[in-house]
Each structure stands twice: as structure tokens, then as C-alpha cells.
XYZ file of C-alpha atoms in Angstrom:
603
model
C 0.000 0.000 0.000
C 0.991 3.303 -1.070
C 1.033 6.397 2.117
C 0.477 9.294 1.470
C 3.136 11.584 2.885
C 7.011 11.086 3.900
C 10.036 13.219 3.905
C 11.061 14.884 0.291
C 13.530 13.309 -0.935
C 12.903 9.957 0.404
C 11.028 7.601 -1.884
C 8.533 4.854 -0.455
C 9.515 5.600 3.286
C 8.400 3.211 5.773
C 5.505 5.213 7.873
C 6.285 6.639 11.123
C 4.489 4.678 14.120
C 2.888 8.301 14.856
C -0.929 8.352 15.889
C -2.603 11.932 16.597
C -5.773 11.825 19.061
C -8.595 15.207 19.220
C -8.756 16.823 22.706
C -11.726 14.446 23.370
C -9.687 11.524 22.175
C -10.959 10.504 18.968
C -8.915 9.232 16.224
C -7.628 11.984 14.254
C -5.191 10.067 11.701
C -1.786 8.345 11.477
C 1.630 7.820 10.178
C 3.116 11.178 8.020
C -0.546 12.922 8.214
C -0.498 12.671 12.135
C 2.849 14.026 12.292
C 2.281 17.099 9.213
C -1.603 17.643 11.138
C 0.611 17.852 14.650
C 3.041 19.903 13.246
C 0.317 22.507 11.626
C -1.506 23.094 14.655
C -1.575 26.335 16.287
C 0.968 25.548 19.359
C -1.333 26.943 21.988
C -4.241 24.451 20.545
C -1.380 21.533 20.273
C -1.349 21.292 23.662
C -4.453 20.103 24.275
C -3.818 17.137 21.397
C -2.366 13.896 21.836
C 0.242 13.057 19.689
C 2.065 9.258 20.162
C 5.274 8.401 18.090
C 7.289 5.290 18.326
C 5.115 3.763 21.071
C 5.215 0.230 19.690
C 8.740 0.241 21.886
C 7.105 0.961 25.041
C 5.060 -2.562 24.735
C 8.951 -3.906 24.666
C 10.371 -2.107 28.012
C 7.081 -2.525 29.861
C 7.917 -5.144 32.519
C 4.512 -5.665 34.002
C 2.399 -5.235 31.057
C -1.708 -5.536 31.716
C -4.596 -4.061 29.866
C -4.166 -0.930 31.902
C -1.113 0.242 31.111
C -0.911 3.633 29.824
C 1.091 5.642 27.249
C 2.317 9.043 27.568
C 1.591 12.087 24.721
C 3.941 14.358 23.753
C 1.619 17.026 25.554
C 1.882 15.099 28.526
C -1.645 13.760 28.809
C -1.686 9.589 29.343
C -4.371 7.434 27.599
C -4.326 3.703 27.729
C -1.962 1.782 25.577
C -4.420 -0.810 24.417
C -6.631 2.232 22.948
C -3.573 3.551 20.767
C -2.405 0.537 19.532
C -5.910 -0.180 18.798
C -7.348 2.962 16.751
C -3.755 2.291 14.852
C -5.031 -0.898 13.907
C -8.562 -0.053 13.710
C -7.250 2.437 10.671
C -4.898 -0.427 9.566
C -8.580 -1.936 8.789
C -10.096 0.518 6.905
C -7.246 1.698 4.923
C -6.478 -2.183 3.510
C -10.550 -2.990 3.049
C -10.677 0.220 1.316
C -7.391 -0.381 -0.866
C -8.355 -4.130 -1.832
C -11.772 -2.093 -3.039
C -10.570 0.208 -5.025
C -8.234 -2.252 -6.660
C -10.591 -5.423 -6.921
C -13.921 -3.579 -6.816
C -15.175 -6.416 -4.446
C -15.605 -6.144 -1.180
C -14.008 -8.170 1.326
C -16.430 -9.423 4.434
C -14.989 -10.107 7.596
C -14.578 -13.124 7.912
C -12.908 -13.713 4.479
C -9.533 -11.979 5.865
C -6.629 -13.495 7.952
C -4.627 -11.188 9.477
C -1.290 -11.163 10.429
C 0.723 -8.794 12.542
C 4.081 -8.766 13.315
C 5.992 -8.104 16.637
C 9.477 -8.559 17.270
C 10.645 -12.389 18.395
C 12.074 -11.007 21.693
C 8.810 -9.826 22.468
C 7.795 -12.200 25.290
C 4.404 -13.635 25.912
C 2.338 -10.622 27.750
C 3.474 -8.506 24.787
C 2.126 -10.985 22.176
C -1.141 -11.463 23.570
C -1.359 -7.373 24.300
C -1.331 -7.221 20.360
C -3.619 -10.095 20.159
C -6.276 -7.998 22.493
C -5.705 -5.121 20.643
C -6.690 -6.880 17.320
C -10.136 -7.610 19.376
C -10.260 -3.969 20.537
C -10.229 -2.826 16.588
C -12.476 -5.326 15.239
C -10.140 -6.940 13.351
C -11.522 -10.243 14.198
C -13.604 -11.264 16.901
C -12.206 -12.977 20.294
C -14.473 -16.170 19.179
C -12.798 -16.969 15.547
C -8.597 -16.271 17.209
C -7.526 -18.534 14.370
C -8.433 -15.776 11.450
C -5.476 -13.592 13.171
C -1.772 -14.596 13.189
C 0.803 -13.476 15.359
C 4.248 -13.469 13.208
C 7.383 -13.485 14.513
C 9.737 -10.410 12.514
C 12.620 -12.658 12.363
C 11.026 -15.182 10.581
C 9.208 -13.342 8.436
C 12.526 -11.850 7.034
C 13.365 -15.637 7.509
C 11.102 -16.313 4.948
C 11.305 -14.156 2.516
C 15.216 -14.668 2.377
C 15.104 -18.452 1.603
C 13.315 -16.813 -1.590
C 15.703 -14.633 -2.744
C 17.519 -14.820 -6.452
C 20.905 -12.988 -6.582
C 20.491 -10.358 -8.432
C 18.101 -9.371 -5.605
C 20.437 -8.922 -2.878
C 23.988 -7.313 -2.059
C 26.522 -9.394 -0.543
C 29.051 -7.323 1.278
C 31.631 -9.613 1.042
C 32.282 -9.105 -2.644
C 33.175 -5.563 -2.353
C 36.501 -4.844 -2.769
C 37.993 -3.313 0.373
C 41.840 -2.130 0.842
C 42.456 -3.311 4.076
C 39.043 -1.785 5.448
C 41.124 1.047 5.662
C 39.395 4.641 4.162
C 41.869 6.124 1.481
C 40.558 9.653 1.270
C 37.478 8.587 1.792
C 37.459 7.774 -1.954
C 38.434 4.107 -2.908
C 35.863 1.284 -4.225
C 34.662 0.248 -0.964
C 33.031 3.951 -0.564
C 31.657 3.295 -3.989
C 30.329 0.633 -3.804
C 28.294 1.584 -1.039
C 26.852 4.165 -2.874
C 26.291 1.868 -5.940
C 24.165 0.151 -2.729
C 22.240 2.742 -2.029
C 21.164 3.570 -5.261
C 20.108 0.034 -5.902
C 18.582 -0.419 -2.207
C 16.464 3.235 -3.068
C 15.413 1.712 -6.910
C 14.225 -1.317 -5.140
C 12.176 0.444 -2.428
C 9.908 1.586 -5.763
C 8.701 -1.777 -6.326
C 6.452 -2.902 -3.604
C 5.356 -5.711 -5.740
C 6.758 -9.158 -5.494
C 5.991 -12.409 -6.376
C 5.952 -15.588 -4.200
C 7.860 -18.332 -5.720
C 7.684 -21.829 -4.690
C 10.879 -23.776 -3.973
C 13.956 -21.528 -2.228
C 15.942 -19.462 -4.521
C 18.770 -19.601 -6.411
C 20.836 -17.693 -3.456
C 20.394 -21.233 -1.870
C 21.816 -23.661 -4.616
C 24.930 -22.671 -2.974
C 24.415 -23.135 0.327
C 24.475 -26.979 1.147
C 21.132 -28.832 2.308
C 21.065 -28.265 6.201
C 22.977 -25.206 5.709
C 22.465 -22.644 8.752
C 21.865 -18.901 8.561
C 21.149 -15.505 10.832
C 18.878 -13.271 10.286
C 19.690 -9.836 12.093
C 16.490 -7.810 11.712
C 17.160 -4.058 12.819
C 14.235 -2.320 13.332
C 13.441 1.330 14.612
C 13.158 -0.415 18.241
C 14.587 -3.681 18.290
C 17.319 -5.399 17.402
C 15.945 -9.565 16.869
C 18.532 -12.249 16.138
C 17.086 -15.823 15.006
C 18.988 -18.718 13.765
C 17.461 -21.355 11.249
C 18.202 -24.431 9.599
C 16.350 -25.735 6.356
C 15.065 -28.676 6.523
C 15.300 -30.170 2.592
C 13.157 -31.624 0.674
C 10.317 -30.276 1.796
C 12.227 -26.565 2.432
C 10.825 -25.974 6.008
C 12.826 -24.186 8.408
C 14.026 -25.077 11.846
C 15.041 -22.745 14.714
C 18.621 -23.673 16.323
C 18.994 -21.349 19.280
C 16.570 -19.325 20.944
C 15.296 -15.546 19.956
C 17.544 -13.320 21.208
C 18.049 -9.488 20.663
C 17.309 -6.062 22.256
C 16.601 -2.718 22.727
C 19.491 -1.646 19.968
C 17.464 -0.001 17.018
C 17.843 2.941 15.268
C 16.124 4.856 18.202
C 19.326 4.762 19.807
C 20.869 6.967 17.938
C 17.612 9.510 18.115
C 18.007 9.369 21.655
C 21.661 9.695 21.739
C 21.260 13.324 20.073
C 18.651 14.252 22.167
C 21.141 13.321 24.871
C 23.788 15.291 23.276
C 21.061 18.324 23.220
C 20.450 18.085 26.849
C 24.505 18.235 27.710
C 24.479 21.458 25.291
C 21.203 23.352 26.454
C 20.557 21.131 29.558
C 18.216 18.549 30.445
C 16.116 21.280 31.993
C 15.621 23.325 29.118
C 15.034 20.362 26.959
C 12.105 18.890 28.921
C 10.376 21.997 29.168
C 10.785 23.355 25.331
C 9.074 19.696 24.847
C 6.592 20.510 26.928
C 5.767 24.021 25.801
C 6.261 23.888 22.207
C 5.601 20.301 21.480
C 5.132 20.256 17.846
C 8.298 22.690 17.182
C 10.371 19.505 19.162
C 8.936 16.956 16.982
C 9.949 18.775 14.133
C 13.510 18.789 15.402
C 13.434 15.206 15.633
C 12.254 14.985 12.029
C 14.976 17.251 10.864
C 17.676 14.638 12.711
C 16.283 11.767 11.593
C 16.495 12.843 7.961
C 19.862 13.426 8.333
C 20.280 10.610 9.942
C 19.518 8.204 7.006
C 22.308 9.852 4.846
C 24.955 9.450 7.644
C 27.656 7.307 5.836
C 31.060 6.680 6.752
C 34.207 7.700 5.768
C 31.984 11.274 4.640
C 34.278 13.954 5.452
C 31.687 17.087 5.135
C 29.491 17.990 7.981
C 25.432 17.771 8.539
C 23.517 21.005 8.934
C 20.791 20.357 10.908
C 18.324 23.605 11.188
C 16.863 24.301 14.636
C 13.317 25.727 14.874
C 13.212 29.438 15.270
C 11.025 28.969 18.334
C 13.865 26.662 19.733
C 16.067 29.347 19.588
C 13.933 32.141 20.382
C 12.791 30.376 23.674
C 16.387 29.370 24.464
C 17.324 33.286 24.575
C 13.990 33.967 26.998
C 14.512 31.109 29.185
C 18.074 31.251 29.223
C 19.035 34.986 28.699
C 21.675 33.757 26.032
C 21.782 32.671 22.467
C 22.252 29.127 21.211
C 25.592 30.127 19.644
C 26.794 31.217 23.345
C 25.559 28.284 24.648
C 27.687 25.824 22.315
C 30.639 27.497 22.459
C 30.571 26.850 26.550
C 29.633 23.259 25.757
C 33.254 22.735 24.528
C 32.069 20.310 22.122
C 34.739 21.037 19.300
C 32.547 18.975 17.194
C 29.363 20.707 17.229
C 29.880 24.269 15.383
C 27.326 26.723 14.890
C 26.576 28.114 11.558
C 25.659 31.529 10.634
C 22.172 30.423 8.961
C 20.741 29.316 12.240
C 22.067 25.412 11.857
C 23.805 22.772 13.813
C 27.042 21.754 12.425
C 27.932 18.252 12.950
C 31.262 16.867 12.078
C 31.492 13.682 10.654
C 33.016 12.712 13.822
C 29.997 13.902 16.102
C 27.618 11.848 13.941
C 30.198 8.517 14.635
C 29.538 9.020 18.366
C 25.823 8.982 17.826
C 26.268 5.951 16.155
C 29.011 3.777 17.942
C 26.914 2.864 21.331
C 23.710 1.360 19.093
C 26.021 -0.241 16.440
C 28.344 -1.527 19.098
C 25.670 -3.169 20.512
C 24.012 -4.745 17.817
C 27.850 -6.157 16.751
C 28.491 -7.143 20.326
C 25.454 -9.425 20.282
C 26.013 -11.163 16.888
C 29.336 -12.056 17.841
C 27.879 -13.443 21.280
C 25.756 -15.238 19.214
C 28.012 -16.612 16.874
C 30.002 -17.930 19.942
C 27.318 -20.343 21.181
C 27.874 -24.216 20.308
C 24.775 -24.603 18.250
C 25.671 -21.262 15.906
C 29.407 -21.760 15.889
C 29.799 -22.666 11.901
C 27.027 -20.507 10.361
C 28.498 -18.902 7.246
C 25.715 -16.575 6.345
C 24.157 -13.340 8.161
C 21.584 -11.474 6.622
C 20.729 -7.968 7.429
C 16.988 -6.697 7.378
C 14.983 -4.471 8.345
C 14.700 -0.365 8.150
C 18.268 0.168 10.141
C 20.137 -1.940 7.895
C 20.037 0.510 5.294
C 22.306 2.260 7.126
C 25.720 1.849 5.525
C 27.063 2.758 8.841
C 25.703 -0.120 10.213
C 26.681 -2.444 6.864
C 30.383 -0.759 6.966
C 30.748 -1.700 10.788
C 29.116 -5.022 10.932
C 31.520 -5.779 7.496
C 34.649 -4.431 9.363
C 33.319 -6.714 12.171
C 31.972 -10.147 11.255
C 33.000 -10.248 7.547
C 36.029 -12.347 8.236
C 33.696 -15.063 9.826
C 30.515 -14.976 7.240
C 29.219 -14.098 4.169
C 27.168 -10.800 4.983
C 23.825 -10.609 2.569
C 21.237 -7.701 2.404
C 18.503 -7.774 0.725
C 17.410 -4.798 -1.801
C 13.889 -3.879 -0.545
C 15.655 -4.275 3.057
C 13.113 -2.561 4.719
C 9.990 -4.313 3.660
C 11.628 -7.529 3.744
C 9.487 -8.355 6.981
C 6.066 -7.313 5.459
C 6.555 -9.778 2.453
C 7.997 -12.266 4.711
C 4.636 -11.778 6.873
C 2.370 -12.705 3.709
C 4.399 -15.878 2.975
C 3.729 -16.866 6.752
C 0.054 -15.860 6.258
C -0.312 -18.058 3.491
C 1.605 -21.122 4.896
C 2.367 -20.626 8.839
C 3.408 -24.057 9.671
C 6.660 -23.835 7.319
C 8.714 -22.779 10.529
C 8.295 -26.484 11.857
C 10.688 -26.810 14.730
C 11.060 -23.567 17.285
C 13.140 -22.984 20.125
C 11.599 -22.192 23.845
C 12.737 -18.642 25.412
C 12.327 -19.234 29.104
C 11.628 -22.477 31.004
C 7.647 -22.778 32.149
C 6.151 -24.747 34.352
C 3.414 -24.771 37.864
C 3.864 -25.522 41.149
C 3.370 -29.115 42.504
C 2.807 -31.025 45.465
C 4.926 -34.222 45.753
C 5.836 -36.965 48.262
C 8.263 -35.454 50.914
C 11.764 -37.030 51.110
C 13.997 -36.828 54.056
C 17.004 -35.795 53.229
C 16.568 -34.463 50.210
C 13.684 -31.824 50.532
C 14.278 -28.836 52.730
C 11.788 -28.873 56.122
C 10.272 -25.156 55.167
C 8.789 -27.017 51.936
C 7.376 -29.558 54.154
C 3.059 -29.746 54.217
C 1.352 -31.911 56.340
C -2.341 -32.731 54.895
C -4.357 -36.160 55.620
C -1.622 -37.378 58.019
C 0.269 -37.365 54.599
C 4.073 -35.385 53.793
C 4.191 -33.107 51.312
C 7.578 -31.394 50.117
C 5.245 -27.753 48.387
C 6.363 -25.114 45.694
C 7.905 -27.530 43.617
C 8.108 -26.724 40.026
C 7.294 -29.361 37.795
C 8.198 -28.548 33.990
C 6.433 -27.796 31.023
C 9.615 -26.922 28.347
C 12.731 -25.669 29.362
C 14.636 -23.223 28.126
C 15.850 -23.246 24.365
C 14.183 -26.667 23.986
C 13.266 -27.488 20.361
C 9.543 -27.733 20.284
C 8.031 -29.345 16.819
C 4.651 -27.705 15.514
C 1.608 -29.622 17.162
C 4.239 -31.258 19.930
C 2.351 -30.839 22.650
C 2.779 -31.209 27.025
C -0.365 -33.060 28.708
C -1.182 -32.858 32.407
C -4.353 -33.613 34.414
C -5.687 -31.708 37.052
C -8.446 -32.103 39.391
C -11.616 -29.825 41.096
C -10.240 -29.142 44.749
C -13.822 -29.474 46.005
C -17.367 -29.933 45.283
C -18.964 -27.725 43.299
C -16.182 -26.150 41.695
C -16.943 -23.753 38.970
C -13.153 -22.883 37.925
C -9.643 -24.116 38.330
C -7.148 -21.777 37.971
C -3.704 -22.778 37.303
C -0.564 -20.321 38.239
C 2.273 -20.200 35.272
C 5.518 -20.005 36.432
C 8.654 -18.605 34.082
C 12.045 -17.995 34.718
C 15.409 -17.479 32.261
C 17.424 -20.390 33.190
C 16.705 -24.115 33.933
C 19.071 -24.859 37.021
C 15.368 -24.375 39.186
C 13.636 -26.917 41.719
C 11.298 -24.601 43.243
C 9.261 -22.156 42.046
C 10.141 -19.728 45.030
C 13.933 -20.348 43.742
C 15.583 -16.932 42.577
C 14.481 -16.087 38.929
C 11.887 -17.761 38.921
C 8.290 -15.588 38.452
C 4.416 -15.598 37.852
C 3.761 -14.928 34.642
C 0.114 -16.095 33.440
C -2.475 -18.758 34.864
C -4.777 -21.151 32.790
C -8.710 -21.086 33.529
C -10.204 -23.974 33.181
C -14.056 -22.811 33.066
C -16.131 -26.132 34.726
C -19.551 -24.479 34.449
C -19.486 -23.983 31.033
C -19.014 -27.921 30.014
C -21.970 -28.947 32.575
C -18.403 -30.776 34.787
C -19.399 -29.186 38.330
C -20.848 -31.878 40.025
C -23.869 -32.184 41.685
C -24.799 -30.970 45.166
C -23.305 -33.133 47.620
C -26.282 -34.370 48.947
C -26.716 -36.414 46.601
C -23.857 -38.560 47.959
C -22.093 -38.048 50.889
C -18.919 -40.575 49.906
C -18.690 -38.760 46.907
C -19.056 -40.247 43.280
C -16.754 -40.673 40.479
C -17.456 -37.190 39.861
C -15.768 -35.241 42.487
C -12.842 -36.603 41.705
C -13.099 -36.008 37.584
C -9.812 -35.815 35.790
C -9.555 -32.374 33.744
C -6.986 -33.118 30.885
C -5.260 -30.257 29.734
C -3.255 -29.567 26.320
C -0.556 -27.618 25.639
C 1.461 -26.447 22.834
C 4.614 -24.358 23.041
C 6.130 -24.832 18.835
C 4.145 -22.145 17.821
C 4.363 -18.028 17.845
C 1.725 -17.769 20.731
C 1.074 -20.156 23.391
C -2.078 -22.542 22.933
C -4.202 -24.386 25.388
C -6.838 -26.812 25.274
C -8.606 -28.769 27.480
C -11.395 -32.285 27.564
C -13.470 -33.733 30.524
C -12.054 -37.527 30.866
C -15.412 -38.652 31.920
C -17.822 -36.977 29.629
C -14.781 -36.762 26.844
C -16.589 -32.581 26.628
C -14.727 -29.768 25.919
C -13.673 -27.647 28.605
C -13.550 -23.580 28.128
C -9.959 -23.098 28.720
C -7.813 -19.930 28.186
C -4.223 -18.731 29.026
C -3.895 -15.269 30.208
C -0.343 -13.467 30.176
C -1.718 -9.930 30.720
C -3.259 -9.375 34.285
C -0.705 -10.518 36.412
């Protein structure tokens, strides 16, 4: 789909995650005309809007997400998260019915759609299902048919849409001639053939067409059967590593080490400058030109990020970046100084002022914006590519928006090229939304996933002298019981097949019952007995609904030594191979269906 909007200049750019509410919170729009609407407003009036941008990271630092957890405006003013992400998707809705409309001239009914939506693999479970609920919120599907919406893992979408790749649709960094990685003048082939890269990677962002080819593509022919690849997708946000294997003949793929990654996307350098603002004008001044002239500060951030994208190394010139005139003018009233004064005191020799009301920054300046993210995202490769089950994989490809960067491409060459073959696709940045339609079409061609974290519940079992500590001991019926012992679903980076699945039983407590609910325990590593050991924590429950399946027994009157009933066996169903977790459960006696559901979000 084609947005209206973007920066001049740059063809087909990905659209902001910007969202724009009225005063009385109603959706106003999204994407470039949220941010252009924001930015037109008269300031005093902007205050009283709510503008959002780049809040599909705060889903990822949130450690105790729920339902109620809010999100802050620019203005100030806090709504709650589920309602943002939801009008976003809610105009997600209309714009793609509409555009399949005006292109087909049928119309699509509900039902007739799967959806998928893609989060980052190191998103864990609370943040899936947050997405999931969001979905409902919008009315992209209805809580009663889940299976019509997928939940798509970014990794392997780019996963997927690599294995498909010819070679004349990609740029391997490890043919480019380089002398020594060393920069001659900033002029010899390497340098050029970066830009020969960029060309090609902003002729390929034209085409958003692309066909889906059966089979793997001729990129592959080369790479022996079983042969093992990374996929670094650099986002805006995240930074999501995932290793696979394909499987031949029958070209699935198979994870080898768990999803690992972090907060290490191109926001990091955004926030580094905004950092490097506050040391200049201080944090003070900062927060409260934000807060008083919020649009003017969002445009400053748009001016950055523009130059941003044409950061390349070994580029000897400066970057002008133009401040607001009401960032300057308010500087002078709050501060009683000019912004020229207030550099040169800064004694950042990097930073120069320019006559025409501009930052100057040195090549140099814009390398220290850079080196903490990029270091980061290296850093964790090459942990990575350390671990047993990733130690001979020849091939890393690059995706997502922040490997256009050739900063990035120059740095992770300089890095890891010695130990793989470095591969980027053209359209780099959409390579996750085609990857998401080839899951959408087939999701079960990732067959073989590995777990993140260890889960399990808390047991009772026999007590053992010796070898049970007494503050775990329970005594119930004249019986011992050794408490809080965790007994295992999967453990950590386990491979879990597609459709394995665990089985446990479970049992009513007491007469009558109407629910069992069933405490979910996580933790990071598998060296755990007890679920009060360190690193271990809640993190969901299962409902088993009894009422619902007619399995609540009768009144006990009916008989006093209680029947087969009381003591029915609930069988419950797990399955941990796919994106979200799944649960199902069956009344042994009756062989009914019981309502059961798996709840990550209200901890």
C-alpha cells in the first residue's frame, strides 16, 4: 500500500508509528498525516492534542504489562496503551478494506480476511497477547474466531522471505573490494560501492510488488542442504537475532537457538542526540521546550532523523541540521543567552554553529551517535556466533529499516565479515512485510522452534527426608508433602516441533467447583527446583471454566462418599512450537470440551 506523505527526498519511506488523538480523544489520523496535522496546529491548541510516536517500543520495556497500562503524549496527557495501539489498527482496517476495493472492486467481508501482525521475536508472551487484544479492541476479528489472526514473529518473516531470494536481488558485502578496510581519502571502491548500494537499495524500495515463488531461490543452490543462517532484523526499536536451519526436501525451516536481541534499534541513535542536546542546552531546558512547544520539538526530531539516514562513513563534510526558530527564540527567553553562546561553553569542538541558524555536525559527532547502538548490535552477533549450536554458520543477513544504514553495513563488514558471508537484501526494509504474507499463506513452514524461558506450575509431591528442605514440608491427611515444587512444562531453548504438545491432568479441589485456575511459572534459566527459587516468576495462569461444560458436580447431597465425579480428571493440552502459546482442554469422563484460556496480561 501506497502512504500518502514522507520526507522529500525519500522515496517509499516506511511510515512513522505516529498516531494523533482530538482533545476528546478521537482518532484523528496516522503515520506522516499525524505528524504534518501535529506539526500545523496552532501551538497553543497543540497542547491540548495527543500526539504518540514510536510507542510500539514501550510494549517492549514494559515489565509488568496488563490491559491498563498507559502511554504518555507528547503534551503530557496519558491514555491507555491498548486504545492507541488499537485505533492504529482499527485504521490499519479501513485503509487495507478500502485499498483491496478500489483495486478489486469487491468487497471483502470479515470473515474472508486473515490477518497477520508482526511483533518482534524477543517480544515475550504478555506482549504478544497485548497485540492479540488489541486486534479484538479494533475489530479486526472477533475474540471467538482467534484462528483468522496470526501473530508473526519479525525474524522469521525476514526468515522467509530470504530463503526466496535470487541474486540479483540482494547485495553481498563480502564481494566488495575493500583495501584493508582502511578509508583512502574517503574515496576508494569500498566507498563506492556503497553508494552503488544505495542507489540500488532506493530503486528497489519503488517496487512494492513481489511475487511468491515456490521452492527456495537460487541464493540457496549454494548453500548446502542443512545449511544454517542468521537473520539480524534491525528495526526502529529492536534489534531480533534468530537462527534457522532448512530442513530439505520439503524446504521448512528449523530454529537452532533461541530468539535473542534487544533494545538496539535505530532509536538509539535519536536518543543519543537528544542526549547530546540536553549536555548542550541542559536537560532542563530540553524537557520543558518539549513541553511548551511540542510540535516545534517533533519537528527537530524529524529534521535529525532525515539526516540521519544519509549518515555514511568515511563522509568527510558535515550535517547542517536547522533548529526551529522557536527553539532558539525560547532558548534566549529562558536562558538569557543565544544558542551560539551556549555551544561554544559546551566545549564540544565537534558541534559548530553556523551563521544560517544550523547545527554543524562533524562527521566525527555523527560517529559518536552511532558507535553505542552499532556496538551493541555487533556485540550481540558475535555473542551469538560464539554459542555451540551457531558456531559454523556462514551466512548473516541484514533486514529491516536500520540496515540501510551503511554505517551499520560498513561496521558489521569491518566486524563479522572475516567469519561470514554478509547478505542484504534490496527492498531491506519491507523484507518483513513480504515475509509476513508468505507466513500468512503457509504458517506451519517454521516447523521446529526454540523455547525462550523455562515454564512450568507448582506441585505437590511426596516429601523425602534428606533431600527436601523442612520449610517445603506440608502436612495434609496425616500425609508429607515437600510444596512449591516446580514441575516442567519446556525448558529453556528446547526445540519444540509444531503440534508437539505437554499433557497434564488436574483435578476440582472441592465440590462444586466452577473454575480451576492454574498459576504459570517462568524464569530465564533451567538450574530451578522450586518455584520460590531466585528467577523464577508468575507470569500467566490457565482457567479452566467447569460451568461452562456442565463438569461441576452435583450438590453433595446427593452422595455423601462422593461419586466418580468429584474426583473427575480435567486433561489439559498444551502447545509451546508455535508463535503464541495454545491451550486446550477435555473432561475424561464426559470426553466434553472444557472452556480453557491462558492469560499473560493481568498478572
Amino acid at each position: 500500500i501506497r502512504w500518502e506523505g514522507g520526507d522529500p527526498g525519500v522515496a517509499n519511506q516506511k511510515s512513522p508509528t505516529c498516531l494523533l488523538l482530538t482533545p476528546d480523544l478521537r482518532f484523528h489520523s496516522f503515520g506522516f498525516a499525524a505528524r504534518d496535522s501535529y506539526h500545523d496546529l496552532d501551538p497553543e491548541e497543540a497542547r491540548h492534542w495527543l500526539y504518540f510516536d514510536k510507542f510500539k517500543m514501550k510494549i517492549h520495556s514494559t515489565s509488568d504489562l496488563t490491559m491498563e497500562t498507559e502511554l504518555e503524549s507528547v503534551s503530557g496527557r496519558r491514555v491507555p496503551a491498548i486504545e492507541v495501539f488499537a485505533h492504529a489498527l482499527r485504521f490499519f482496517r479501513e485503509h487495507v478494506l478500502k485499498e483491496v476495493k478500489d483495486q478489486s472492486s469487491s468487497v471483502l467481508e470479515g470473515n474472508e480476511v486473515r490477518w497477520v501482525i508482526t511483533v518482534p521475536a524477543v517480544w515475550r508472551q504478555p506482549a504478544k497477547q497485548f497485540m492479540r487484544e488489541a486486534a479484538y479492541l479494533a475489530g479486526l476479528v472477533t475474540p471467538d474466531s482467534p484462528d483468522q489472526l496470526l501473530i508473526a514473529l519479525e525474524p522469521e518473516a525476514a526468515s522467509l522471505y530470504c530463503r526466496k531470494l535470487h541474486l540479483h536481488q540482494v547485495i553481498d558485502l563480502s564481494q566488495r573490494p575493500i583495501i584493508n578496510g582502511l578509508d583512502v581519502e574517503g574515496s576508494h571502491p569500498f566507498d563506492s560501492s556503497f553508494r552503488q548500494a544505495r542507489e540500488q537499495l532506493r530503486r528497489a524500495r519503488h517496487s512494492r510488488t513481489f511475487l511468491v515463488e515456490s521452492g527456495t531461490g537460487e541464493l540457496w543452490s549454494e548453500m548446502q542442504t542443512g545449511d544454517r543462517y542468521i537473520v539480524a532484523d534491525c528495526g526502529g526499536g529492536t534489534v531480533d537475532l534468530t537462527v534457522h536451519q532448512i530442513e530439505q526436501p520439503q524446504g521448512t525451516l528449523k530454529e537452532l537457538y533461541k530468539a535473542s536481541g534487544g533494545p538496539y534499534g535505530a532509536v538509539g541513535v535519536d536518543l543519543a542526540f537528544e542526549a547530546m542536546l540536553c549536555q548542550i542546552f541542559g536537560a532542563d531546558f530540553i524537557e520543558s521546550f518539549k513541553a511548551k512547544r511540542p510540535a516545534a520539538w517533533v519537528d527537530l526530531t524529524i529534521a535529525f532523523e532525515a539526516r540521519k539516514r544519509t549518515a555514511a562513513p568515511g563522509r568527510a563534510n558535515s550535517l547542517n541540521i536547522s533548529l526551529p526558530f522557536s527553539f532558539i527564540d525560547f532558548y534566549k527567553r529562558h536562558r538569557g543567552q543565544s544558542v551560539e553562546t551556549a555551544l561554544r561553553k559546551s566545549n564540544m569542538n565537534f558541534i559548530k554553529w553556523s551563521s544560517q541558524g544550523m547545527l554543524r555536525l562533524s562527521a566525527e559527532a555523527m560517529n559518536q551517535l552511532f558507535q553505542p547502538t552499532i556496538n551493541n548490535i555487533i556485540k550481540h552477533v558475535e555473542n551469538l556466533m560464539q554459542k555451540e549450536e551457531v558456531k559454523d554458520v556462514r551466512f548473516l543477513f541484514l533486514v529491516g529499516g536500520f540496515a540501510e544504514s551503511p554505517m551499520l553495513q560498513r561496521a558489521a563488514q569491518n566486524a563479522l565479515g572475516r567469519n561470514c558471508r554478509i547478505i542484504i537484501p534490496h527492498d531491506v526494509g519491507l523484507t518483513i512485510l513480504k515475509g509476513a504474507v508468505l507466513f500468512g499463506l503457509d504458517p506451519t513452514v517454521v516447523r521446529v522452534r526454540r523455547c525462550p524461558l523455562t515454564y512450568g506450575v507448582g506441585v505437590l509431591n511426596r516429601f523425602v527426608e534428606g533431600r527436601h528442605p523442612r520449610d517445603k514440608l506440608l502436612i495434609k491427611d496425616g500425609r508429607e508433602w515437600c510444596t512449591d515444587i516446580l514441575d516442567r512444562f519446556v525448558s529453556v531453548d528446547q526445540s519444540v516441533a509444531l503440534g508437539e504438545v505437554v499433557r497434564r491432568s488436574y483435578t476440582p479441589a472441592r465440590m462444586g467447583q466452577r473454575k480451576i485456575i492454574i498459576n504459570i511459572y517462568c524464569s530465564d534459566t533451567d538450574d530451578i527446583t522450586y518455584i520460590t527459587d531466585p528467577g523464577v516468576r508468575k507470569c500467566g495462569a490457565i482457567t479452566l471454566d467447569l460451568l461452562e461444560s456442565g463438569a461441576v458436580a452435583a450438590s453433595a447431597g446427593d452422595n455423601d462418599k462422593g461419586s466418580a465425579i468429584e474426583r473427575r480428571e480435567i486433561r489439559t493440552t498444551m502447545q509451546f512450537g508455535d508463535t503464541e502459546i495454545k491451550v486446550t482442554a477435555v473432561d475424561v469422563a464426559t470426553g466434553q470440551l472444557v472452556r480453557a484460556s491462558i492469560d499473560f496480561l493481568s498478572n
